[in-house]
Coordinates of C-alpha atoms in Angstrom, one line a residue:
Chain A
M1 CA 150.1 -29.4 183.2
T2 CA 152.2 -30.1 186.2
A3 CA 149.4 -31.5 188.3
N4 CA 149.9 -35.1 189.3
D5 CA 147.9 -37.0 186.7
A6 CA 147.0 -39.9 188.8
S7 CA 145.6 -38.0 191.9
G8 CA 144.8 -34.6 190.4
E9 CA 146.5 -33.1 193.4
P10 CA 148.8 -30.1 192.9
T11 CA 152.4 -31.1 192.8
R12 CA 155.4 -29.6 194.6
R13 CA 156.4 -28.0 191.3
D14 CA 153.0 -26.1 191.2
F15 CA 153.7 -24.8 194.7
L16 CA 157.2 -23.6 193.7
Y17 CA 155.8 -21.8 190.6
I18 CA 153.2 -20.0 192.6
A19 CA 155.6 -19.2 195.5
T20 CA 158.2 -17.9 193.1
G21 CA 155.6 -15.8 191.2
M22 CA 154.3 -14.3 194.5
A23 CA 157.8 -13.5 195.7
G24 CA 158.4 -11.7 192.4
V25 CA 155.2 -9.7 192.7
V26 CA 156.0 -8.6 196.2
G27 CA 159.5 -7.8 195.3
A28 CA 158.4 -5.7 192.3
A29 CA 155.9 -3.8 194.5
T30 CA 158.5 -3.2 197.1
A31 CA 160.9 -1.8 194.5
V32 CA 158.2 0.5 193.1
W33 CA 157.2 2.0 196.4
P34 CA 160.1 4.4 196.9
F35 CA 159.4 5.8 193.4
I36 CA 155.8 6.5 194.4
D37 CA 156.4 7.6 198.0
Q38 CA 159.0 10.3 197.0
M39 CA 156.1 12.3 195.5
A40 CA 154.6 12.9 198.9
P41 CA 155.4 16.2 200.8
D42 CA 158.9 15.9 202.1
A43 CA 160.1 16.3 205.7
S44 CA 161.0 19.9 205.5
T45 CA 157.5 20.7 204.2
L46 CA 155.8 18.6 206.8
A47 CA 157.8 20.0 209.7
A48 CA 155.2 21.3 212.1
S49 CA 155.1 25.0 212.0
S50 CA 153.3 27.7 213.9
I51 CA 153.6 31.4 213.6
E52 CA 152.8 34.3 216.0
V53 CA 151.3 37.4 214.6
N54 CA 151.0 40.8 216.3
V55 CA 147.6 42.3 215.5
A56 CA 147.9 45.4 217.7
S57 CA 147.9 47.7 214.7
L58 CA 144.7 46.4 213.2
E59 CA 141.9 48.8 213.7
P60 CA 138.3 47.7 213.0
G61 CA 137.9 47.3 209.2
M62 CA 141.5 46.4 208.7
S63 CA 142.9 43.1 207.6
L64 CA 146.3 41.4 207.5
T65 CA 147.3 38.5 205.3
V66 CA 150.1 36.2 206.7
K67 CA 151.6 33.1 205.1
W68 CA 151.3 29.9 207.0
R69 CA 152.2 26.5 205.5
G70 CA 152.5 28.1 202.1
K71 CA 149.0 29.4 202.2
P72 CA 147.7 32.9 203.1
V73 CA 145.8 33.3 206.3
F74 CA 143.4 36.2 206.5
I75 CA 143.2 38.0 209.9
R76 CA 140.4 40.6 209.9
N77 CA 139.3 42.9 212.6
R78 CA 135.7 43.2 211.6
T79 CA 133.5 46.3 211.9
D80 CA 130.3 46.2 213.9
K81 CA 128.3 46.5 210.7
E82 CA 130.0 43.4 209.3
I83 CA 129.3 41.4 212.5
E84 CA 125.7 42.5 212.5
E85 CA 125.3 41.5 208.8
A86 CA 126.8 38.1 209.5
K87 CA 124.6 37.5 212.6
A88 CA 121.5 38.4 210.7
V89 CA 121.8 35.5 208.3
A90 CA 119.6 32.5 209.1
L91 CA 121.4 29.2 209.2
D92 CA 119.0 27.8 206.6
D93 CA 120.3 30.3 204.1
L94 CA 123.8 28.9 204.3
K95 CA 125.1 26.6 201.6
D96 CA 127.5 25.0 204.1
P97 CA 125.9 24.8 207.6
L98 CA 129.2 23.7 209.3
A99 CA 131.6 26.1 211.0
R100 CA 134.7 24.5 209.5
N101 CA 136.5 25.7 212.6
A102 CA 139.5 23.6 213.7
N103 CA 139.2 25.0 217.2
L104 CA 135.7 23.6 217.6
Q105 CA 134.1 20.2 217.3
A106 CA 133.6 19.0 213.7
G107 CA 129.8 19.3 213.9
A108 CA 129.7 22.9 215.1
E109 CA 127.2 25.1 213.2
A110 CA 128.3 28.0 211.1
T111 CA 126.9 30.7 213.4
D112 CA 128.8 33.9 213.4
I113 CA 130.2 33.4 216.9
D114 CA 131.6 29.9 215.9
R115 CA 133.2 31.3 212.8
S116 CA 134.9 34.1 214.8
A117 CA 137.5 34.0 217.5
G118 CA 134.7 33.4 220.0
E119 CA 133.0 35.1 222.9
G120 CA 134.6 38.5 223.5
N121 CA 136.7 38.3 220.4
E122 CA 133.8 38.3 217.9
N123 CA 135.4 41.0 215.9
W124 CA 138.3 38.8 215.0
L125 CA 138.0 36.5 212.0
V126 CA 141.0 34.2 211.3
M127 CA 140.7 31.9 208.3
I128 CA 142.8 30.2 205.6
G129 CA 142.4 32.6 202.7
V130 CA 141.9 29.9 200.1
C131 CA 138.7 29.4 198.2
T132 CA 137.3 26.0 198.9
H133 CA 136.5 25.6 195.2
L134 CA 139.9 25.3 193.5
G135 CA 142.3 27.1 195.7
C136 CA 142.4 30.7 194.5
I137 CA 142.7 33.5 196.9
P138 CA 139.5 35.5 197.3
L139 CA 139.5 39.2 197.2
G140 CA 138.5 40.9 200.4
Q141 CA 135.5 43.2 201.0
A142 CA 134.1 42.3 197.6
G143 CA 131.2 40.2 196.2
D144 CA 127.5 40.2 196.7
F145 CA 127.7 39.7 200.5
G146 CA 130.4 42.3 201.3
G147 CA 132.8 39.6 202.5
W148 CA 135.1 37.9 200.0
F149 CA 134.8 37.2 196.3
C150 CA 136.8 34.6 194.4
P151 CA 137.7 36.0 191.0
C152 CA 138.5 32.6 189.5
H153 CA 135.1 31.0 189.4
G154 CA 132.8 33.5 191.0
S155 CA 132.3 32.2 194.6
H156 CA 130.8 34.8 197.0
Y157 CA 131.6 34.6 200.8
D158 CA 129.9 36.7 203.5
T159 CA 131.5 38.8 206.2
A160 CA 132.0 35.6 208.3
G161 CA 133.8 33.9 205.4
R162 CA 130.9 31.6 204.7
I163 CA 130.1 30.5 201.2
R164 CA 126.9 32.0 200.0
K165 CA 126.9 31.8 196.2
G166 CA 128.9 30.2 193.5
P167 CA 130.6 26.8 193.0
A168 CA 132.7 26.6 196.2
P169 CA 131.3 23.8 198.5
E170 CA 132.5 24.9 201.9
N171 CA 133.0 27.9 204.2
M172 CA 136.6 29.0 204.3
A173 CA 138.5 27.0 206.9
V174 CA 139.4 28.4 210.3
P175 CA 142.8 27.1 211.3
L176 CA 143.9 26.2 214.8
F177 CA 144.7 29.4 216.5
S178 CA 144.7 31.2 219.9
F179 CA 145.4 34.5 221.4
T180 CA 148.6 34.3 223.4
S181 CA 148.0 37.8 224.7
D182 CA 145.5 40.6 223.9
T183 CA 147.3 41.5 220.7
V184 CA 149.2 38.3 219.6
I185 CA 147.6 35.5 217.7
K186 CA 149.4 32.1 217.4
I187 CA 148.4 30.1 214.3
G188 CA 149.0 26.4 214.2
Chain B
M1 CA 151.2 -4.0 156.7
S2 CA 154.7 -4.8 155.6
G3 CA 155.7 -8.2 154.4
D4 CA 152.8 -9.7 152.5
H5 CA 152.5 -7.0 149.8
S6 CA 156.0 -5.5 150.1
T7 CA 157.3 -4.0 146.9
Y8 CA 160.7 -3.1 148.4
N9 CA 163.6 -4.2 146.3
P10 CA 167.0 -3.5 147.7
T11 CA 169.4 -2.7 144.8
T12 CA 172.7 -2.1 146.5
G13 CA 174.8 -4.9 148.1
F14 CA 174.6 -3.2 151.4
G15 CA 170.9 -2.8 151.1
K16 CA 170.5 -6.5 150.5
W17 CA 172.8 -7.4 153.3
M18 CA 170.9 -5.1 155.7
D19 CA 167.5 -6.2 154.5
S20 CA 168.2 -9.8 155.5
R21 CA 169.3 -8.7 159.0
L22 CA 167.2 -5.7 160.0
P23 CA 164.6 -4.7 157.3
L24 CA 164.3 -1.1 158.5
M25 CA 164.4 0.3 155.0
R26 CA 161.7 -2.2 153.9
L27 CA 159.5 -1.1 156.8
T28 CA 160.0 2.6 155.9
H29 CA 159.5 1.9 152.2
D30 CA 156.3 -0.1 152.8
S31 CA 154.9 2.4 155.3
F32 CA 155.7 5.7 153.7
V33 CA 156.5 5.1 150.0
S34 CA 154.5 2.2 148.5
Y35 CA 151.8 2.3 151.2
P36 CA 148.4 2.6 149.4
V37 CA 146.2 5.5 150.4
P38 CA 142.7 6.3 149.1
R39 CA 142.9 8.4 146.0
N40 CA 140.2 10.8 147.2
L41 CA 141.9 12.1 150.4
N42 CA 141.4 15.9 150.8
Y43 CA 143.4 18.4 152.7
A44 CA 141.5 17.6 155.9
Y45 CA 143.6 14.4 155.9
T46 CA 146.9 16.3 156.1
F47 CA 146.8 17.1 159.8
G48 CA 148.4 13.8 160.8
A49 CA 151.6 14.9 159.0
I50 CA 151.3 18.4 160.4
L51 CA 151.0 17.0 163.9
S52 CA 154.0 14.8 163.5
M53 CA 156.0 17.9 162.4
M54 CA 154.7 19.9 165.3
L55 CA 155.7 17.2 167.8
V56 CA 159.3 17.3 166.3
V57 CA 159.2 21.2 166.5
Q58 CA 158.2 21.0 170.2
L59 CA 160.8 18.3 171.0
L60 CA 163.6 20.2 169.3
T61 CA 162.9 23.6 170.7
G62 CA 162.1 22.1 174.1
I63 CA 165.3 20.2 174.4
V64 CA 167.4 23.3 173.6
L65 CA 165.3 25.5 175.9
A66 CA 166.0 23.0 178.7
M67 CA 169.7 23.8 178.3
H68 CA 169.0 27.4 179.5
Y69 CA 166.1 27.1 181.8
A70 CA 166.4 26.5 185.6
A71 CA 163.5 24.9 187.5
S72 CA 163.6 26.6 190.9
T73 CA 161.1 29.0 192.2
G74 CA 163.8 31.6 192.9
I75 CA 165.2 31.8 189.4
A76 CA 162.8 30.1 187.0
F77 CA 161.1 33.4 186.0
N78 CA 164.4 35.1 185.5
S79 CA 165.9 32.3 183.6
V80 CA 163.0 32.6 181.1
E81 CA 163.8 36.3 180.7
H82 CA 167.5 35.3 180.4
I83 CA 166.5 33.1 177.5
M84 CA 164.6 35.9 175.9
R85 CA 167.4 38.5 176.3
D86 CA 170.7 36.9 176.5
V87 CA 170.7 33.5 174.8
N88 CA 171.5 33.6 171.1
F89 CA 168.1 33.2 169.3
G90 CA 166.6 32.4 172.7
W91 CA 163.6 34.7 171.9
L92 CA 163.0 32.7 168.7
L93 CA 163.3 29.3 170.3
R94 CA 161.0 30.3 173.1
Y95 CA 158.4 31.9 170.9
M96 CA 158.4 28.9 168.7
H97 CA 157.9 26.6 171.7
A98 CA 155.1 28.7 173.2
N99 CA 153.3 29.3 170.0
G100 CA 154.1 25.7 168.9
A101 CA 152.0 24.4 171.8
S102 CA 149.0 26.5 170.5
F103 CA 149.5 25.4 166.9
F104 CA 149.8 21.8 168.1
F105 CA 146.4 22.1 169.5
V106 CA 145.0 23.9 166.5
A107 CA 146.1 21.0 164.4
V108 CA 144.9 18.3 166.8
Y109 CA 141.4 19.9 167.1
L110 CA 141.1 20.0 163.3
H111 CA 142.4 16.4 163.1
I112 CA 139.8 15.3 165.6
A113 CA 137.1 17.3 163.8
R114 CA 138.0 15.6 160.6
G115 CA 137.8 12.2 162.3
M116 CA 134.4 13.0 163.6
Y117 CA 133.1 14.4 160.3
Y118 CA 134.1 11.5 158.3
G119 CA 133.4 8.9 161.0
S120 CA 137.0 7.7 161.1
Y121 CA 136.4 6.2 164.6
K122 CA 134.1 3.5 163.4
A123 CA 134.9 -0.2 163.2
P124 CA 137.5 -1.4 162.6
R125 CA 139.3 1.8 163.7
E126 CA 138.2 2.0 167.4
V127 CA 141.7 1.3 168.8
L128 CA 143.2 3.8 166.4
W129 CA 140.7 6.4 167.7
I130 CA 141.3 5.5 171.4
L131 CA 145.0 5.9 170.9
G132 CA 144.3 9.3 169.5
V133 CA 142.3 10.3 172.6
V134 CA 145.2 9.0 174.8
I135 CA 147.6 11.3 172.8
L136 CA 145.2 14.2 173.3
L137 CA 145.2 13.6 177.1
L138 CA 149.0 13.4 177.2
M139 CA 149.2 16.6 175.1
M140 CA 146.9 18.3 177.6
A141 CA 149.0 17.2 180.6
T142 CA 152.2 18.2 178.8
A143 CA 150.9 21.6 177.8
F144 CA 149.5 22.3 181.3
M145 CA 152.8 21.4 183.0
G146 CA 154.8 23.4 180.5
Y147 CA 152.8 26.4 181.2
V148 CA 153.7 26.2 184.8
L149 CA 157.5 26.4 184.1
P150 CA 157.9 30.2 183.4
W151 CA 156.6 30.7 186.9
G152 CA 154.4 33.6 186.1
Q153 CA 151.2 34.5 187.8
M154 CA 149.1 32.4 185.4
S155 CA 151.5 29.6 185.7
F156 CA 151.2 29.5 189.5
W157 CA 147.4 30.0 189.7
G158 CA 146.7 27.7 186.8
A159 CA 148.6 25.0 188.6
T160 CA 146.7 25.8 191.8
V161 CA 143.3 25.6 190.1
I162 CA 144.0 22.5 188.1
T163 CA 145.6 20.5 191.0
G164 CA 142.7 21.8 193.0
F165 CA 140.4 19.7 190.8
F166 CA 141.6 16.6 192.7
T167 CA 140.4 18.0 196.1
A168 CA 136.9 17.6 194.8
F169 CA 137.0 13.8 195.3
P170 CA 135.7 13.1 198.7
G171 CA 137.9 11.5 201.3
I172 CA 141.1 11.0 199.4
G173 CA 141.1 14.2 197.4
E174 CA 143.3 16.3 199.7
T175 CA 145.9 13.5 199.9
I176 CA 146.0 13.1 196.1
Q177 CA 146.5 16.9 195.7
Q178 CA 149.4 17.0 198.2
F179 CA 150.9 14.0 196.5
L180 CA 150.8 15.8 193.1
L181 CA 152.1 19.1 194.6
G182 CA 154.7 17.6 197.0
G183 CA 153.4 20.0 199.6
F184 CA 150.3 21.9 200.8
A185 CA 150.5 24.5 198.0
V186 CA 152.2 24.9 194.6
D187 CA 155.9 25.4 195.4
N188 CA 159.4 24.4 194.5
A189 CA 158.7 20.7 194.7
T190 CA 155.8 21.2 192.3
L191 CA 157.8 23.2 189.8
N192 CA 160.6 20.6 189.8
R193 CA 158.4 17.6 189.2
F194 CA 156.4 19.3 186.6
Y195 CA 159.6 20.1 184.8
S196 CA 160.7 16.5 184.9
L197 CA 157.3 15.3 183.7
H198 CA 157.1 18.0 181.0
Y199 CA 160.3 16.6 179.6
L200 CA 159.2 13.0 179.9
L201 CA 155.6 13.1 178.5
P202 CA 156.5 14.3 174.9
F203 CA 158.5 11.1 174.5
M204 CA 155.5 9.1 175.7
I205 CA 153.4 11.0 173.1
A206 CA 156.0 9.9 170.5
G207 CA 155.6 6.3 171.7
V208 CA 151.8 6.4 171.4
V209 CA 152.1 8.1 168.0
V210 CA 154.0 5.1 166.8
L211 CA 151.2 2.9 168.0
H212 CA 148.6 5.3 166.4
V213 CA 150.4 5.1 163.1
W214 CA 150.8 1.3 163.4
A215 CA 147.1 0.9 164.0
L216 CA 146.4 3.2 161.1
H217 CA 148.5 1.1 158.8
V218 CA 146.8 -2.1 159.9
T219 CA 143.3 -0.8 159.1
G220 CA 144.2 1.6 156.3
Q221 CA 143.1 5.2 156.1
T222 CA 139.5 6.3 155.8
N223 CA 138.5 8.7 153.2
P224 CA 135.8 11.3 152.6
T225 CA 133.3 8.7 151.3
G226 CA 133.8 6.5 154.3
I227 CA 133.8 3.5 151.9
E228 CA 136.6 0.9 152.4
I229 CA 139.2 0.4 149.7
K230 CA 137.9 -2.3 147.4
S231 CA 140.4 -2.4 144.5
K232 CA 143.8 -1.1 143.4
T233 CA 142.2 1.8 141.5
D234 CA 140.8 3.1 144.7
T235 CA 144.3 3.9 145.9
V236 CA 147.4 5.8 145.0
Q237 CA 150.9 5.4 146.4
F238 CA 151.7 7.3 149.6
T239 CA 154.8 8.7 147.8
P240 CA 154.6 11.0 145.9
Y241 CA 150.8 11.6 146.2
A242 CA 150.2 11.9 149.9
T243 CA 153.7 13.0 150.7
I244 CA 153.4 16.0 148.4
K245 CA 150.0 16.9 149.6
D246 CA 151.1 16.7 153.2
G247 CA 154.1 18.8 152.3
L248 CA 152.1 21.6 150.8
A249 CA 149.6 21.6 153.7
T250 CA 152.5 21.6 156.2
S251 CA 154.1 24.5 154.4
V252 CA 151.0 26.6 154.5
F253 CA 150.5 25.7 158.2
L254 CA 154.1 26.7 158.9
L255 CA 153.5 30.1 157.2
V256 CA 150.7 30.9 159.6
F257 CA 152.8 29.6 162.5
C258 CA 155.7 31.9 161.5
W259 CA 153.3 34.8 161.2
F260 CA 152.4 34.3 164.8
V261 CA 156.0 33.6 165.9
F262 CA 157.5 36.7 164.2
Y263 CA 154.7 39.2 164.2
M264 CA 152.4 38.5 167.2
P265 CA 154.2 36.1 169.5
N266 CA 152.3 37.0 172.6
F267 CA 148.8 37.2 171.0
L268 CA 147.8 33.8 172.3
G269 CA 149.5 34.2 175.7
H270 CA 148.4 36.1 178.7
A271 CA 150.0 39.3 179.9
D272 CA 149.8 38.3 183.6
N273 CA 152.3 35.5 182.9
Y274 CA 155.0 38.2 182.6
I275 CA 154.4 38.9 186.3
Q276 CA 156.4 36.7 188.6
A277 CA 154.3 34.1 190.6
N278 CA 153.0 35.5 193.8
S279 CA 151.4 33.0 196.2
L280 CA 149.5 35.7 198.1
K281 CA 147.8 37.4 195.2
T282 CA 145.4 35.8 192.7
P283 CA 145.1 37.6 189.4
A284 CA 141.7 39.2 188.9
H285 CA 140.9 36.9 186.0
I286 CA 142.4 33.4 185.9
V287 CA 142.0 32.0 182.4
P288 CA 143.8 29.0 181.0
E289 CA 145.4 28.9 177.6
W290 CA 142.8 29.1 174.8
Y291 CA 143.0 25.4 174.0
F292 CA 141.6 24.6 177.5
L293 CA 138.8 27.2 177.5
P294 CA 135.9 24.9 176.3
F295 CA 136.7 22.4 179.1
Y296 CA 137.1 25.3 181.6
A297 CA 133.6 26.5 180.6
I298 CA 132.2 23.1 181.3
L299 CA 133.9 23.0 184.7
R300 CA 132.4 26.3 185.7
A301 CA 129.0 25.5 184.2
I302 CA 128.1 23.2 187.1
T303 CA 127.1 25.6 189.8
F304 CA 124.5 23.3 191.4
S305 CA 124.6 20.1 193.4
I306 CA 123.1 16.9 192.1
G307 CA 122.1 14.6 194.9
P308 CA 125.3 13.7 196.9
I309 CA 127.5 15.3 194.3
D310 CA 128.3 18.9 195.2
S311 CA 128.8 21.5 192.6
K312 CA 132.6 21.3 192.8
L313 CA 132.8 17.6 192.3
G314 CA 130.1 17.9 189.6
G315 CA 132.1 20.4 187.7
V316 CA 135.3 18.3 187.8
L317 CA 133.4 15.2 186.8
A318 CA 131.7 17.1 183.9
M319 CA 135.1 18.3 182.7
F320 CA 136.8 15.0 182.9
G321 CA 133.7 13.4 181.4
S322 CA 133.8 15.8 178.4
I323 CA 137.1 14.1 177.4
A324 CA 136.2 10.6 178.6
V325 CA 133.1 10.5 176.5
L326 CA 135.4 10.6 173.4
F327 CA 136.7 7.2 174.3
L328 CA 133.2 5.8 173.9
L329 CA 132.4 7.6 170.6
P330 CA 132.9 4.5 168.4
W331 CA 130.1 2.8 170.3
L332 CA 127.8 5.8 170.8
D333 CA 127.5 6.4 167.1
T334 CA 125.0 3.7 166.0
S335 CA 125.0 4.6 162.3
K336 CA 126.5 2.1 159.8
V337 CA 127.4 5.0 157.5
R338 CA 130.8 6.6 158.2
S339 CA 130.9 9.9 156.4
A340 CA 128.8 12.9 157.2
V341 CA 128.7 13.5 153.4
Y342 CA 126.0 10.8 153.2
R343 CA 124.3 11.7 156.6
P344 CA 122.3 14.9 156.2
W345 CA 121.2 15.1 159.8
Y346 CA 124.5 14.1 161.2
K347 CA 126.2 16.8 159.1
L348 CA 123.9 19.4 160.6
F349 CA 124.5 18.3 164.2
F350 CA 128.2 18.0 163.6
W351 CA 128.4 21.7 162.6
L352 CA 126.2 22.6 165.5
F353 CA 128.7 20.7 167.7
V354 CA 131.6 22.6 166.3
A355 CA 129.9 25.9 166.7
N356 CA 128.9 24.9 170.3
A357 CA 132.5 23.9 171.1
I358 CA 133.8 27.3 169.9
F359 CA 131.0 29.1 171.8
L360 CA 132.1 27.1 175.0
G361 CA 135.6 28.4 174.4
W362 CA 134.4 31.9 174.2
L363 CA 132.4 31.5 177.4
G364 CA 135.5 30.0 179.1
A365 CA 137.2 33.3 178.6
K366 CA 134.3 35.3 180.1
P367 CA 133.8 35.9 183.8
A368 CA 131.7 33.1 185.5
E369 CA 128.6 35.1 186.3
G370 CA 125.1 36.0 185.3
T371 CA 124.0 35.1 181.7
Y372 CA 127.4 33.6 180.9
T373 CA 126.8 30.9 183.5
T374 CA 123.4 30.1 182.1
L375 CA 124.7 30.0 178.5
A376 CA 127.6 27.7 179.6
Q377 CA 125.1 25.4 181.2
I378 CA 123.0 25.2 178.0
S379 CA 126.2 24.7 175.9
T380 CA 127.4 22.0 178.3
L381 CA 124.1 20.2 178.0
F382 CA 124.3 20.2 174.2
Y383 CA 127.9 19.0 174.3
F384 CA 126.9 15.9 176.3
A385 CA 123.6 15.5 174.5
F386 CA 125.4 15.3 171.2
F387 CA 127.4 12.3 172.3
L388 CA 124.9 10.6 174.6
V389 CA 121.6 11.3 172.9
I390 CA 121.9 12.7 169.4
L391 CA 124.5 10.3 168.1
P392 CA 122.9 7.0 169.3
V393 CA 119.4 8.1 168.2
L394 CA 120.4 9.6 164.9
G395 CA 121.9 6.3 163.7
L396 CA 118.5 4.6 164.2
I397 CA 116.2 7.2 162.6
E398 CA 118.3 8.9 160.0
T399 CA 118.0 7.9 156.3
P400 CA 121.4 8.2 154.8
R401 CA 121.9 9.2 151.2
R402 CA 122.8 6.5 148.7
L403 CA 126.4 5.5 149.0
P404 CA 128.6 5.1 145.9
N405 CA 129.8 1.5 145.2
S406 CA 133.4 2.4 145.4
I407 CA 135.9 5.3 146.0
T408 CA 136.7 5.2 142.3
E409 CA 133.0 5.6 141.3
A410 CA 132.6 8.5 143.8
V411 CA 135.7 10.2 142.4
L412 CA 134.7 9.8 138.8
A413 CA 131.1 10.8 139.4
K414 CA 132.3 14.0 141.1
R415 CA 134.6 14.8 138.2
S416 CA 131.9 14.2 135.5
G417 CA 129.5 16.1 137.7
S418 CA 131.6 19.2 137.6
G419 CA 132.4 18.7 133.9
G420 CA 128.7 18.1 133.4
S421 CA 129.0 15.9 130.2
K422 CA 129.9 12.3 130.9
P423 CA 127.7 10.1 133.0
A424 CA 129.5 8.3 135.8
A425 CA 129.2 4.8 134.4
A426 CA 130.8 5.8 131.1
A427 CA 133.6 7.5 132.8
A428 CA 134.5 4.6 135.0
S429 CA 137.0 2.3 133.4
P430 CA 136.2 -1.4 133.4
E431 CA 138.9 -2.4 135.8
T432 CA 137.4 -0.2 138.5
R433 CA 134.7 -2.9 139.1
G434 CA 137.4 -5.4 140.1

């Protein structure tokens, strides 16, 4: 329409049309962005947080649930029997073979030692108490494997928090944590 | 459909003055008074009117409830109790709103079933059908977010589970979920945005309803025979015929609604939602509202991995797919005949589909274990097979019964059939052949 009929070359007017259109698109996209970005977690939610938990009172077989980043974290002092049961499981029997332990490398295998607080602290299991299926909180010491059972959609976890049966795809996540003393755990 | 066949005649001076400036009365008259509807519409065709009324009920009760409700995790639960105990007629308005959501879904499922039985989705009404599915999706989103607002245990954990769906998508899932929640878990940011959207979406529904009715008035209504309108004798005027029929059906529907509101207002709810939300304790049984149960059963039925798709993603895809497949229905049904009345095999499978959908709903309320899971898997298989296998194949192999030549002929044949004396041809007046 606006092309130079004689040469068939685009005219200066063509250029102006396209340039104006593009500026309009970019302008609209820029204006829309704040409306989208406000949906994301805000600064107060994102503020890095870590908590310290005193676990001195936890005898073997006792658990504690603490809230971290709006989610429950299970801290369990496991009994010898529970540790034995978890160790006896062959890795091939696991639905998710990865440790999902933020303290280890991503590829670590889901052995009992790599799920627990590690050498010397094998009785301690610290994990985010959120079912990896759809985010419910599993019930402790329940289910077919004596670990955790999610009442929402029937996922069974064993005594090392590994998914064994049901729709959940992954083992419950182990957050970044460390023992700051013999009895205090720092999460995050 | 206004304009070409308009019979509107403004009589007053103001009416004429207005008609030449903004013909709003003409549009209303042509759409809801003189609009021709098939003469054989039965009560299955009254749910459109019932749904329109329910939308108004929900909007009105919702707007006034919003005047007393506070969307903040600290006081939301108590503000709902405040509505129930302190606000004048607050109990009535809230029970109307809560049960209204359920009855909205009762009506919409019957409306959809009617559309499926009589083949209302077939050409040229594909866009009309698709707009209906869009309304269904908007209704589901609205109902889900509304259920979160009382901030009870089911509110909180329902929101957790449903936003958890999005974590199933590999890579971006977690980000999407945090984007929806405005945090790492359901919290104040979530409650506030759900409140805002719960207020917005019904007006979007109203907008799509306008398009839905517009599309309906372009193609005209279907009818139990599935035959298009051929002559004037096939139709009656919208008012009074359809208006009065819709009015009676609406009244009966409201009677049942009132029975629930006044005598069993919590029957369809869940007792756990009268416990304030607790982010550290999941209820023993999380069940969604009844109208989501069939889809919930489909979600839970996928307990196995299919290739690279793990069971979680598979369940979510199956659940979304169970709605998405509705969009394709006009093209999956290969039969040229609309109405199940003339399709013996389709009629059988339609009722099996209905029974199966109800069965899925029952399974959705059961714990996800043992036989229930197996049954849910079989039911889910049938749900998808109905759309993806049975419907396409049935259209090719089924021999439909003979169709009447016109709506008029069908109506008169039925009438003489029950009377038993006059043959159809004799009963039909000559002008019906026009």
